[in-house]
Coordinates of C-alpha atoms and ligand atoms in Angstrom, one line a residue:
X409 CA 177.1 -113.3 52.5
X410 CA 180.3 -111.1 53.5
X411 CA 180.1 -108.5 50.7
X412 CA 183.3 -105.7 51.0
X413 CA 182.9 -102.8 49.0
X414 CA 185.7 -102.6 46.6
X415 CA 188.7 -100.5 46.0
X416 CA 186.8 -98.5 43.3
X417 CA 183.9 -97.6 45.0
X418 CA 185.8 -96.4 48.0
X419 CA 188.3 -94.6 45.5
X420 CA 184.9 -92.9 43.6
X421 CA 184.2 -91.9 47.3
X422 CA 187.8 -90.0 47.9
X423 CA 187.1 -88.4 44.5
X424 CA 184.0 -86.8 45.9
X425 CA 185.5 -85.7 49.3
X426 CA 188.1 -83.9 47.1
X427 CA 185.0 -82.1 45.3
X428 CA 183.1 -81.3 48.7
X429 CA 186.5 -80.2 50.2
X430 CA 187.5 -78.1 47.0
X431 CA 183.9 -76.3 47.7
X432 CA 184.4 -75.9 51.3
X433 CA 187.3 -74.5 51.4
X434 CA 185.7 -71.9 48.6
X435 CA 183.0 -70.9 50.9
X436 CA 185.1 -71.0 54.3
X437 CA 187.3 -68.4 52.2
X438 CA 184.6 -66.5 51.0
X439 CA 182.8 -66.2 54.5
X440 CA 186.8 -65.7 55.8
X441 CA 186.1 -68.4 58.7
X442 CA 186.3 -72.3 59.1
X443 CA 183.2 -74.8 58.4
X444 CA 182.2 -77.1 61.2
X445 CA 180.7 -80.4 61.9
X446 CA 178.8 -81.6 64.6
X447 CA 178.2 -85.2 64.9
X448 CA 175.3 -85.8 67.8
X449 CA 175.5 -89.5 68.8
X450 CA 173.0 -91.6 70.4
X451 CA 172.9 -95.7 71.9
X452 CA 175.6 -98.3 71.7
X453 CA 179.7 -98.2 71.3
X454 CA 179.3 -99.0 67.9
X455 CA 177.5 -96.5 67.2
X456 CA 180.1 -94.1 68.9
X457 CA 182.5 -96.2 67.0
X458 CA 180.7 -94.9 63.6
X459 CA 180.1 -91.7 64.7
X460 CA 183.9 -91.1 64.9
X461 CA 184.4 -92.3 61.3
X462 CA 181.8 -89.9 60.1
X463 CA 183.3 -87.3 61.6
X464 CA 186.9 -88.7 60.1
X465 CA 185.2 -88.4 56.7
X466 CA 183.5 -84.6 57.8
X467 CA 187.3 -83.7 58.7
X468 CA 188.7 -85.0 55.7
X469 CA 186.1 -83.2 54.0
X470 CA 187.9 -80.0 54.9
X471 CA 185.3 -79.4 58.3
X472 CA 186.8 -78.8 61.3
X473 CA 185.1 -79.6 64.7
X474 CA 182.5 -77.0 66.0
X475 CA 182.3 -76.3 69.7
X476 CA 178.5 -77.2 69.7
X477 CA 175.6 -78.0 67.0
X478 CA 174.6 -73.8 67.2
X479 CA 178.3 -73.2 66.2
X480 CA 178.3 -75.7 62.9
X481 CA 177.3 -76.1 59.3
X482 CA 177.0 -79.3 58.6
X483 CA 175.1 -81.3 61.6
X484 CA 174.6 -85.3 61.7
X485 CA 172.5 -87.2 64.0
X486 CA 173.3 -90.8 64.5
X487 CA 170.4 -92.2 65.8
X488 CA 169.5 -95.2 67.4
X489 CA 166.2 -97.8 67.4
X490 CA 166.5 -100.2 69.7
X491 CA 164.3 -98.5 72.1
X492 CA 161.6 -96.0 71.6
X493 CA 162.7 -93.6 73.8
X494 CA 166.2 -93.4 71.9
X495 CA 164.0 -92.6 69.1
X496 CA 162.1 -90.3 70.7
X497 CA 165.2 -88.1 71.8
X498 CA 166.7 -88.3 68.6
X499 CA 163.5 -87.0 66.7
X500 CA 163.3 -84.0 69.3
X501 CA 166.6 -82.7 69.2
X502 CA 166.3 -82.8 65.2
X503 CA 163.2 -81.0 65.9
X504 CA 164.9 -78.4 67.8
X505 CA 167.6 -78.0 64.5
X506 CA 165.0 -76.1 62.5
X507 CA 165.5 -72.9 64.6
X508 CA 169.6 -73.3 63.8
X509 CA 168.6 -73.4 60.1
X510 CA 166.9 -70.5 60.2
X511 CA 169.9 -68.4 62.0
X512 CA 172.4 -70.0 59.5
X513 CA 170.6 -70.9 55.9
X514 CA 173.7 -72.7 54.6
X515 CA 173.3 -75.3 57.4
X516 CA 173.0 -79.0 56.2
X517 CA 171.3 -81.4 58.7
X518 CA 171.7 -85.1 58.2
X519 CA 170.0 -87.9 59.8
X520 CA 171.7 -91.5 60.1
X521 CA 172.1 -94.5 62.3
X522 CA 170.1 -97.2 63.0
X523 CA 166.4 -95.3 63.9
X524 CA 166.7 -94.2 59.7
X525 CA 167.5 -97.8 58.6
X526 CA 163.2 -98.5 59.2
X527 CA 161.6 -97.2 56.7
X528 CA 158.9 -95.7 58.6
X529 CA 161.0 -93.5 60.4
X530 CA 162.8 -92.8 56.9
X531 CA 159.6 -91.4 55.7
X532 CA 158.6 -89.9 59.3
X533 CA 162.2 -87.9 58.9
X534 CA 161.1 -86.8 55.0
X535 CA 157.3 -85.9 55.5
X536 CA 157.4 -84.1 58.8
X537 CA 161.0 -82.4 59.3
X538 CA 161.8 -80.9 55.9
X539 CA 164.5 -78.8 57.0
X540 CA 166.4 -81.9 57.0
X541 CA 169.1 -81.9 54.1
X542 CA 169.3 -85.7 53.6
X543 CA 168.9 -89.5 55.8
X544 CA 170.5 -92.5 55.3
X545 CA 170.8 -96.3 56.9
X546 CA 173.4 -97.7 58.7
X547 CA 175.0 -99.4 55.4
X548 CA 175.5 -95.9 53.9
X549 CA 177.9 -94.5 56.3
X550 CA 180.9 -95.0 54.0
X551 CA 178.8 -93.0 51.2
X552 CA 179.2 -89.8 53.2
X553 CA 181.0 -87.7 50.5
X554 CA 179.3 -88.4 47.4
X555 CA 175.7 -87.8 49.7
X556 CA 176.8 -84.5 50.5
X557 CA 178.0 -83.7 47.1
X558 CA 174.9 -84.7 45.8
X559 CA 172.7 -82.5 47.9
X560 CA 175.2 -79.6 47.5
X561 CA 175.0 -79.5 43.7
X562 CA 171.5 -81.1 42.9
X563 CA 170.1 -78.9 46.1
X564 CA 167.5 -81.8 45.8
X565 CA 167.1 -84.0 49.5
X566 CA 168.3 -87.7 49.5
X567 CA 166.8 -90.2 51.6
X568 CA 168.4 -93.4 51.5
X569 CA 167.1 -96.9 53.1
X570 CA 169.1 -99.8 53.7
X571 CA 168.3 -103.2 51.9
X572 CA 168.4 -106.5 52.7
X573 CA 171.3 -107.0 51.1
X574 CA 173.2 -103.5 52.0
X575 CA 175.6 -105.3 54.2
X576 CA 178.5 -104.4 53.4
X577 CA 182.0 -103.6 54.9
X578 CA 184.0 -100.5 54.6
X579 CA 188.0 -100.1 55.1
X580 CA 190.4 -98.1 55.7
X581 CA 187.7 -95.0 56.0
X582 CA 188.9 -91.9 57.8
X583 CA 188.2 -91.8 61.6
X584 CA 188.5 -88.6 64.2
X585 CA 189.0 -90.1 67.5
X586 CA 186.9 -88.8 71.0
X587 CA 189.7 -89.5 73.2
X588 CA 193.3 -90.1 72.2
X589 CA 193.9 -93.3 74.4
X590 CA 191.2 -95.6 74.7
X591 CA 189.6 -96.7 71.4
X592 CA 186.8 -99.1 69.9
X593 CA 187.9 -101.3 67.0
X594 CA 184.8 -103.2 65.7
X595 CA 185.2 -106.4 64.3
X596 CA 182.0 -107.2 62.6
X597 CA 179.3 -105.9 62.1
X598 CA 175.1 -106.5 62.0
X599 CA 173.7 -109.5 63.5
X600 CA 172.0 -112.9 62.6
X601 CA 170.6 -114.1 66.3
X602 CA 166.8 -112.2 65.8
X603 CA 166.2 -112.1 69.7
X604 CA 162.4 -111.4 69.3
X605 CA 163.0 -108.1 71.2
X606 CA 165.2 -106.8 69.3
X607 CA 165.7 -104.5 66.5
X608 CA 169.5 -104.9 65.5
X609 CA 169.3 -107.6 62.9
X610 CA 167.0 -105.5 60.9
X611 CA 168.5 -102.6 61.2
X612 CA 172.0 -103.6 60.8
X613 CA 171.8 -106.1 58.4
X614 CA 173.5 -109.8 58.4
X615 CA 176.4 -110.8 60.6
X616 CA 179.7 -110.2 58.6
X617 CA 183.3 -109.9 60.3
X618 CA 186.3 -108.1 58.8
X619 CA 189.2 -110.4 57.4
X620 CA 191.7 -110.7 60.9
X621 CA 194.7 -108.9 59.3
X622 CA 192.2 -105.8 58.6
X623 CA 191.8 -106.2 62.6
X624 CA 195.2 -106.6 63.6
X625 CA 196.5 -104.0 61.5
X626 CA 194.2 -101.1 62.7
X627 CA 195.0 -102.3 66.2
X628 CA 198.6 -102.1 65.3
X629 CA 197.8 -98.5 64.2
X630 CA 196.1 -97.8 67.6
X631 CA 199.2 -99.2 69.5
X632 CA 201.7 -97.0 67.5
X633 CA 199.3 -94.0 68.2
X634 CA 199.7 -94.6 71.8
X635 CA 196.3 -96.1 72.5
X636 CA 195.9 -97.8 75.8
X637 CA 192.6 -99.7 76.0
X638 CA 191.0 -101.0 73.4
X639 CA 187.6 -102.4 72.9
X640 CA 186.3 -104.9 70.5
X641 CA 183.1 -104.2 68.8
X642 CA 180.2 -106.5 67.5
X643 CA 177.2 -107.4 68.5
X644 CA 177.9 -110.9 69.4
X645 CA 181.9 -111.3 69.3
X646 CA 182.2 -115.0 69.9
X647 CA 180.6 -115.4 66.5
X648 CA 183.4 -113.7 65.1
X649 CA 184.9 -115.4 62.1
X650 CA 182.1 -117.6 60.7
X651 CA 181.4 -117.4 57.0
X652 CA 185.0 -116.9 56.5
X653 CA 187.1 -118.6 58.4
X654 CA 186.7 -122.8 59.0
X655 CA 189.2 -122.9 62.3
X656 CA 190.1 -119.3 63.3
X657 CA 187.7 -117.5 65.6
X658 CA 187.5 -114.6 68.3
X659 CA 189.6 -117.0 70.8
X660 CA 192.5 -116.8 67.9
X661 CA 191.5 -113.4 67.3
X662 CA 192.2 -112.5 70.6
X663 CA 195.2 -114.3 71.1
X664 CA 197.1 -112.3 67.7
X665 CA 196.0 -109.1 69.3
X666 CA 197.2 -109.6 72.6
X667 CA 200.6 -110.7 70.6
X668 CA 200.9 -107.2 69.3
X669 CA 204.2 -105.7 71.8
X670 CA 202.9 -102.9 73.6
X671 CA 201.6 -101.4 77.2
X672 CA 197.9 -101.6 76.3
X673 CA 194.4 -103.5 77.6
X674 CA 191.8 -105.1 75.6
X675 CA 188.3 -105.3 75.9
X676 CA 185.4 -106.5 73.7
X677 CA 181.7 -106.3 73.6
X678 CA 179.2 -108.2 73.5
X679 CA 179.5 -111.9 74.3
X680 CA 176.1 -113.6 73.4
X681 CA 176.4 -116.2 75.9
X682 CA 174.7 -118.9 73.5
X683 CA 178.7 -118.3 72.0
X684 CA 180.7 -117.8 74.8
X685 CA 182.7 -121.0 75.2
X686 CA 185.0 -122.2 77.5
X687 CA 188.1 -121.5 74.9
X688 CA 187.5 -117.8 75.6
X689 CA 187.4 -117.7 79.2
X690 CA 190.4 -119.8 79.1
X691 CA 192.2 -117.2 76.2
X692 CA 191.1 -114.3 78.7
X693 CA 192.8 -116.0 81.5
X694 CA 196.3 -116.7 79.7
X695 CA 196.5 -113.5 77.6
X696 CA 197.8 -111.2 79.6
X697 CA 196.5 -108.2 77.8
X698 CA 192.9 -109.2 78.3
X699 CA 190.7 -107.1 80.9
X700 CA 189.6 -109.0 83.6
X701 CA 186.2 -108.2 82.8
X702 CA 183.5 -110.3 80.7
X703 CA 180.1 -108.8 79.9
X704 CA 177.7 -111.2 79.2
X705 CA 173.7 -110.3 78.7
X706 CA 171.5 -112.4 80.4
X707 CA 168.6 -110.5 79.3
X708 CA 166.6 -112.6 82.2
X709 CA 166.5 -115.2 84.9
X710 CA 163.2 -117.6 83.5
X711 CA 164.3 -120.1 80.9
X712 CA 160.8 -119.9 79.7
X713 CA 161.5 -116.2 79.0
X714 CA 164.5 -116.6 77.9
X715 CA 162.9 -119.2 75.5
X716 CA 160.5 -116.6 74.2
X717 CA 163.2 -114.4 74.0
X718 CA 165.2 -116.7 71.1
X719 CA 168.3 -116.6 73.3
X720 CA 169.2 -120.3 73.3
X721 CA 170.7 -120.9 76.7
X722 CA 169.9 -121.5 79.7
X723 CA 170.3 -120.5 83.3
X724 CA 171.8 -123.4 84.2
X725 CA 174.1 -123.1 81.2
X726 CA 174.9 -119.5 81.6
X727 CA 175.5 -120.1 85.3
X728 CA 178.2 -122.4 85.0
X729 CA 180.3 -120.5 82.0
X730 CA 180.1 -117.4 84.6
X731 CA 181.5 -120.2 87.7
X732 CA 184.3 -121.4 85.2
X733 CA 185.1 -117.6 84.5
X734 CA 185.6 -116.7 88.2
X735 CA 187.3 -120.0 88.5
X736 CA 190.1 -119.2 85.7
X737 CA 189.7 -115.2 85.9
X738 CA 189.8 -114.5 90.2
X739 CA 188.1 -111.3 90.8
X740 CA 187.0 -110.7 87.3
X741 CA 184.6 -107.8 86.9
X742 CA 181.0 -109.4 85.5
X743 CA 178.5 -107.1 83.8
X744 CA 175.1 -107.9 82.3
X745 CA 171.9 -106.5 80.4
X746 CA 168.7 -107.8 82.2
X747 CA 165.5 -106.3 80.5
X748 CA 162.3 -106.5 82.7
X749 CA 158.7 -106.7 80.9
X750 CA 159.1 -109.0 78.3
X751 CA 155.8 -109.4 77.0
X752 CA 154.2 -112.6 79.1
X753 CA 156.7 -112.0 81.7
X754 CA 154.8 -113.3 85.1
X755 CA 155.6 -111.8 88.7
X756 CA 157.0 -115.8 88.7
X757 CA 159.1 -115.0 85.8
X758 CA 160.6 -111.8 87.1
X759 CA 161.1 -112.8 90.5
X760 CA 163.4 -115.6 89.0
X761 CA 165.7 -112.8 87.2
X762 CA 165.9 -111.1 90.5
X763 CA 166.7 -114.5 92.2
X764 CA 169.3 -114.6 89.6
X765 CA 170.9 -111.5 90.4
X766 CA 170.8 -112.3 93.9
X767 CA 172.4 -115.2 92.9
X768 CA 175.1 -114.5 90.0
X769 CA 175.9 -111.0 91.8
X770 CA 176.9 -108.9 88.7
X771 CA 179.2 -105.7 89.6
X772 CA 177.5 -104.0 87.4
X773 CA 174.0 -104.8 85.3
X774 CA 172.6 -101.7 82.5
X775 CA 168.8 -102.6 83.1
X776 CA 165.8 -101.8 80.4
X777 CA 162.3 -101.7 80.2
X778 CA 161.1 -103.7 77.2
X779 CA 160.0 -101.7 74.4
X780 CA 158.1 -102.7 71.7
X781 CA 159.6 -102.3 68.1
X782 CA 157.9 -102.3 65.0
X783 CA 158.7 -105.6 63.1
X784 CA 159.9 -107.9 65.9
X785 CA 158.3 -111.0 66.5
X786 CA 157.4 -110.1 70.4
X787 CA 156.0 -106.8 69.5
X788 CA 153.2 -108.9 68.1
X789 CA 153.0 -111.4 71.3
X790 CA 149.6 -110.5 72.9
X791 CA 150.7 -111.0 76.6
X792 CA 152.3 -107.3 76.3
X793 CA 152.7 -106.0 80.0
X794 CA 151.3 -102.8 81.2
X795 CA 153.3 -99.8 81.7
X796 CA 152.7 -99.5 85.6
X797 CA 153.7 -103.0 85.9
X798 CA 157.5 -102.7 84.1
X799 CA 157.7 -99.2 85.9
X800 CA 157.2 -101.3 89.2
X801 CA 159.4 -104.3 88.0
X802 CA 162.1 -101.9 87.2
X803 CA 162.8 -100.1 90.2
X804 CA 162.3 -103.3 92.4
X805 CA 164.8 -104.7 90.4
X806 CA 167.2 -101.3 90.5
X807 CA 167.1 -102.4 94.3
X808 CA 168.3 -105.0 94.3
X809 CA 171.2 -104.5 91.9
X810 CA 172.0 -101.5 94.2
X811 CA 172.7 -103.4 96.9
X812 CA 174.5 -106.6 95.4
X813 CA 177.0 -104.1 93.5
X814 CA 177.5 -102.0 96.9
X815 CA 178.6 -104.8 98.7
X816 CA 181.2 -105.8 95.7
X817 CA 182.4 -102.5 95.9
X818 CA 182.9 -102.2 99.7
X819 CA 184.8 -105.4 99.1
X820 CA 187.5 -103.5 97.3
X821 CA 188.0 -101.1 100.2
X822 CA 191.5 -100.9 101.5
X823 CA 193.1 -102.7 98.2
X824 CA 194.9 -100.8 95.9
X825 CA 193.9 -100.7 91.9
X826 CA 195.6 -99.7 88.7
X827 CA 193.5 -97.1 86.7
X828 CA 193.5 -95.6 83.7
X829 CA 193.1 -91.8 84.6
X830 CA 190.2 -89.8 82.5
X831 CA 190.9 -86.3 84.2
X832 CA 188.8 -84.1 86.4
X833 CA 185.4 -85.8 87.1
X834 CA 182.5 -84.3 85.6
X835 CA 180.6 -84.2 88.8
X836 CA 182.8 -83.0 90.9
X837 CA 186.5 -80.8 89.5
X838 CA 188.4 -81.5 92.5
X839 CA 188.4 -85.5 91.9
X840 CA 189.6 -87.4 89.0
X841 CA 187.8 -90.1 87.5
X842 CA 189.2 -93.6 85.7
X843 CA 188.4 -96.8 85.3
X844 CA 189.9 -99.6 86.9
X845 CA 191.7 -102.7 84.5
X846 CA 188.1 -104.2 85.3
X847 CA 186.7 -101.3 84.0
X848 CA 185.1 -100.3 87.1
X849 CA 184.1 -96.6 87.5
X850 CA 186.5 -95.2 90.0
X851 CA 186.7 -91.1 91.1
X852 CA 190.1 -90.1 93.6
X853 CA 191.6 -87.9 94.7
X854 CA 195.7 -87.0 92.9
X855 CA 197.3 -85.6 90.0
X856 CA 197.4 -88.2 87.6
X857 CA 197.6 -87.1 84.0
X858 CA 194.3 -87.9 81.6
X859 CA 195.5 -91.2 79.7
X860 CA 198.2 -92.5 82.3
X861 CA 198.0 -95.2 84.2
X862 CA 198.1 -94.8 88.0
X863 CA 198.2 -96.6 91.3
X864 CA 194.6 -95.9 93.4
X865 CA 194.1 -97.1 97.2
X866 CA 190.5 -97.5 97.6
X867 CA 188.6 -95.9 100.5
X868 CA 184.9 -96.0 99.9
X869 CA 182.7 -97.7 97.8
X870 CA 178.9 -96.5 96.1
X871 CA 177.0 -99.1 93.9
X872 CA 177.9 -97.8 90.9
X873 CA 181.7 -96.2 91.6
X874 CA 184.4 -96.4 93.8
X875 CA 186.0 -93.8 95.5
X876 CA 190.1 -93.7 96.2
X877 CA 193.1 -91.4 96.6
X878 CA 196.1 -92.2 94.3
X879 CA 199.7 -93.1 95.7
Ligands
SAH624 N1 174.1 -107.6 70.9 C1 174.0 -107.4 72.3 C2 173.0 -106.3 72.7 C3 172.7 -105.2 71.9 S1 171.3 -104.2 72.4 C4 173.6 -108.7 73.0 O1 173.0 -109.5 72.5 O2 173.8 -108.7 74.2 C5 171.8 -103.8 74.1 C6 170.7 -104.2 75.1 O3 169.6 -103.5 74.8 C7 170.3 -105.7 75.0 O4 171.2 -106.5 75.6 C8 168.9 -105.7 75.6 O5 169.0 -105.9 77.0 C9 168.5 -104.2 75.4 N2 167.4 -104.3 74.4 C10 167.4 -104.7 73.1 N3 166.2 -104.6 72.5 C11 165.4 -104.1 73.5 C12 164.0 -103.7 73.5 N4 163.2 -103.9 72.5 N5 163.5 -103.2 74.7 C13 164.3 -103.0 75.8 N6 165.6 -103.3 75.8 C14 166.2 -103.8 74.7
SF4_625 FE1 169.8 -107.9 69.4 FE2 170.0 -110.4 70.2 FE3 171.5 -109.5 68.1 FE4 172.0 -108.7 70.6 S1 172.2 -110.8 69.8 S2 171.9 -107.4 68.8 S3 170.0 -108.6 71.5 S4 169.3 -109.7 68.2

């Protein structure tokens, strides 16, 4: 069911940020200084991609951006579930807030995201940290202003939890971007796949994409804006278009962005491989806009596992789209998630997803220990595997991948790149830092401008970067 919330609801919504503005702007007088928002993110892109439409909303609210959370009035964490540790850091540095409130008593503290769309962590958030102003789900993002109106007059706490049937899609909300030339653009939202694993389909409700001239009108926006690279955003992008759309999907999608005139990249994440059809590989390789780079999740190398997992492919399968991709796409840059630990996951099992990266040879692969999360089939499985055991499976697999994605990057020694420059590296304020058109990490040595494109000769290669001078 795509459900779009309607023009009256979001009007009802500008009415409010009017009110909350009118009153901030009171109390910013009074105190004879600005108020400011902090938005503290945690896990994926989309959330990022959320995070910069809440602060949009703060900002249009009449907040301007604080230096740092000890520096605002109005703080937001936007959490994330789908590990426990993600959880865990978000519940600490809420934790830590309660000090802030007691320096500054007209500090609000919100909590949002993913991690308050379970209702146990709902409750956890409105029983044990009552210095917390309000909490809501993921589907109540667009219902920033009247939330904060509500707990300014009513001075009562809200705590709002998603429903089934929350999903819902908002346009056309404010957004504050992090970096003025590389941008996310999601295209739907929530998921329907229910890897057993995984918490994402509960916590951001069904799969629902936005109508493609929504899309390609925002990206239009980005273009004009002078945007450079953008990324698609959904959880599984090749099911983009179903439910509302009988012959137009994220091939088509792909090819009207790319139409859009212009001197930018695109990029999108993630491609469920169960999805990922020839048709896109082919659209990558003809639209000249698109990255040369594909991530695709394998999650694992046993298609027993991978069975368990509810993936729906298979090695074999997922093997031969990656063989047509470096077939059509020459040198294409291939990323994956591999997750070690799966409950029932034998030494067998895992030595099969280290054969596979022995075997596929990723560039790059963002490796996780299975956690288990409340209300997912596999947290139930019995065959759970001891802690010492993923530990051990982890770094042996961290070894592996070191070495396969050192010897790509040596390959790329001697050639030269084109890179989007970021500006000084954060490691090190001599070098600059980028990111290739494959989206590889690269730090060099120059005087490229942040947000302009630039000409890198690479002279040395770590697993995880590559290291160049500009000419
Ligand atoms: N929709 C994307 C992934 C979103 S979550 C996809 O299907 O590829 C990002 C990654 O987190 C997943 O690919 C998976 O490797 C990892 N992940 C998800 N749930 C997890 C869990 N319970 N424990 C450990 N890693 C998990
Ligand atoms: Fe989670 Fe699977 Fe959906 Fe990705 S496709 S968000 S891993 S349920």
């Amino acid at each position: 069911m795509i459900n779009r919330i309607s023009e009256q609801e979001l009007q009802k919504q500008k009415e409010y940020a009017a009110r909350v503005r009118a009153a901030v702007q009171t109390a910013a007088f009074e105190r004879g200084g600005p108020y400011k928002f902090c938005v503290v993110t945690y896990g994926c892109q989309q959330n990022e991609a959320d995070s910069e439409r809440l602060a949009g909303m703060l900002f249009d609210m009449g907040y301007e951006k604080a230096d740092s959370e000890e520096d605002a009035d109005i703080i937001l964490v936007n959490t994330c579930a789908v590990r426990e540790h993600a959880e865990k850091r978000a519940l600490s540095v809420t934790g830590q807030y309660k000090h802030l409130k007691e320096k500054n008593p007209r500090l609000m503290i919100g909590v949002c995201g993913c991690m308050v769309s379970q209702e146990h962590r709902l409750d956890d958030i409105k029983f044990r940290y009552p210095y917390v102003d309000f909490a809501f789900g993921t589907s109540y993002l667009w219902q920033l202003p009247s939330i904060i109106y509500d707990r300014m007059k009513k001075k009562k706490r809200l705590f709002l939890l998603d429903t089934e049937d929350d999903g819902n899609i908002a346009e056309d909300l404010p957004v504050l971007r992090q970096c003025s030339y590389r941008a996310w653009l999601s295209v739907m939202y929530g998921c329907n796949n229910f890897c057993t694993y995984c918490v994402v389909p509960h916590v951001r409700g069904r799969e629902r994409s936005r109508y493609k001239e929504d899309i390609i009108k925002e990206a239009k926006e980005l273009v004009a804006d002078g945007v450079k690279d953008i990324t698609l955003l959904g959880q599984n992008v090749n099911s983009y278009g179903r439910g509302l759309y009988d012959d137009y999907g994220f091939p088509e999608l792909l090819r009207d962005i790319n139409e859009i005139d212009g001197d930018f990249t695109i990029r999108f994440m993630t491609s469920h491989p169960k999805d990922a059809t020839k048709k896109l590989i082919d659209t990558m390789a003809c639209c000249e806009k698109i990255a040369p780079q594909l991530h695709l999740p394998l999650q694992a190398g046993s298609d027993r596992v991978l069975q368990r997992m509810n993936r729906h492919y298979t090695l074999d399968s997922y093997k031969e789209l990656v063989s047509y991709a470096r077939e059509k796409i020459p040198g294409i840059t291939l990323t994956s998630d591999i997750m070690v630990g799966f409950p029932g996951e034998t030494e067998e099992d895992f030595e099969q997803t280290l054969k596979a990266l022995t075997d596929i040879k990723y560039d790059m692969v963002y490796s996780f220990i299975y956690s288990r999360r409340k209300n997912t089939p596999a947290a139930e499985y019995e065959d759970q595997i001891p802690e010492d055991v993923k530990g051990e499976r982890f770094r042996r697999m961290l070894e592996v991948q070191s070495d396969i994605g050192l010897k790509i990057n040596e390959g790329y020694i001697g050639k030269t790149v084109r890179v989007l420059c970021d500006g000084e590296s954060k490691n090190d304020p001599d070098t600059l830092s980028g990111r290739t058109d494959g989206g590889k990490n690269i730090c060099f040595t120059g005087k490229c401008p942040a947000g302009e494109y630039t000409q890198v000769k690479v002279t040395a290669a770590r697993p995880f970067v590559l290291m160049g001078e500009e000419i």
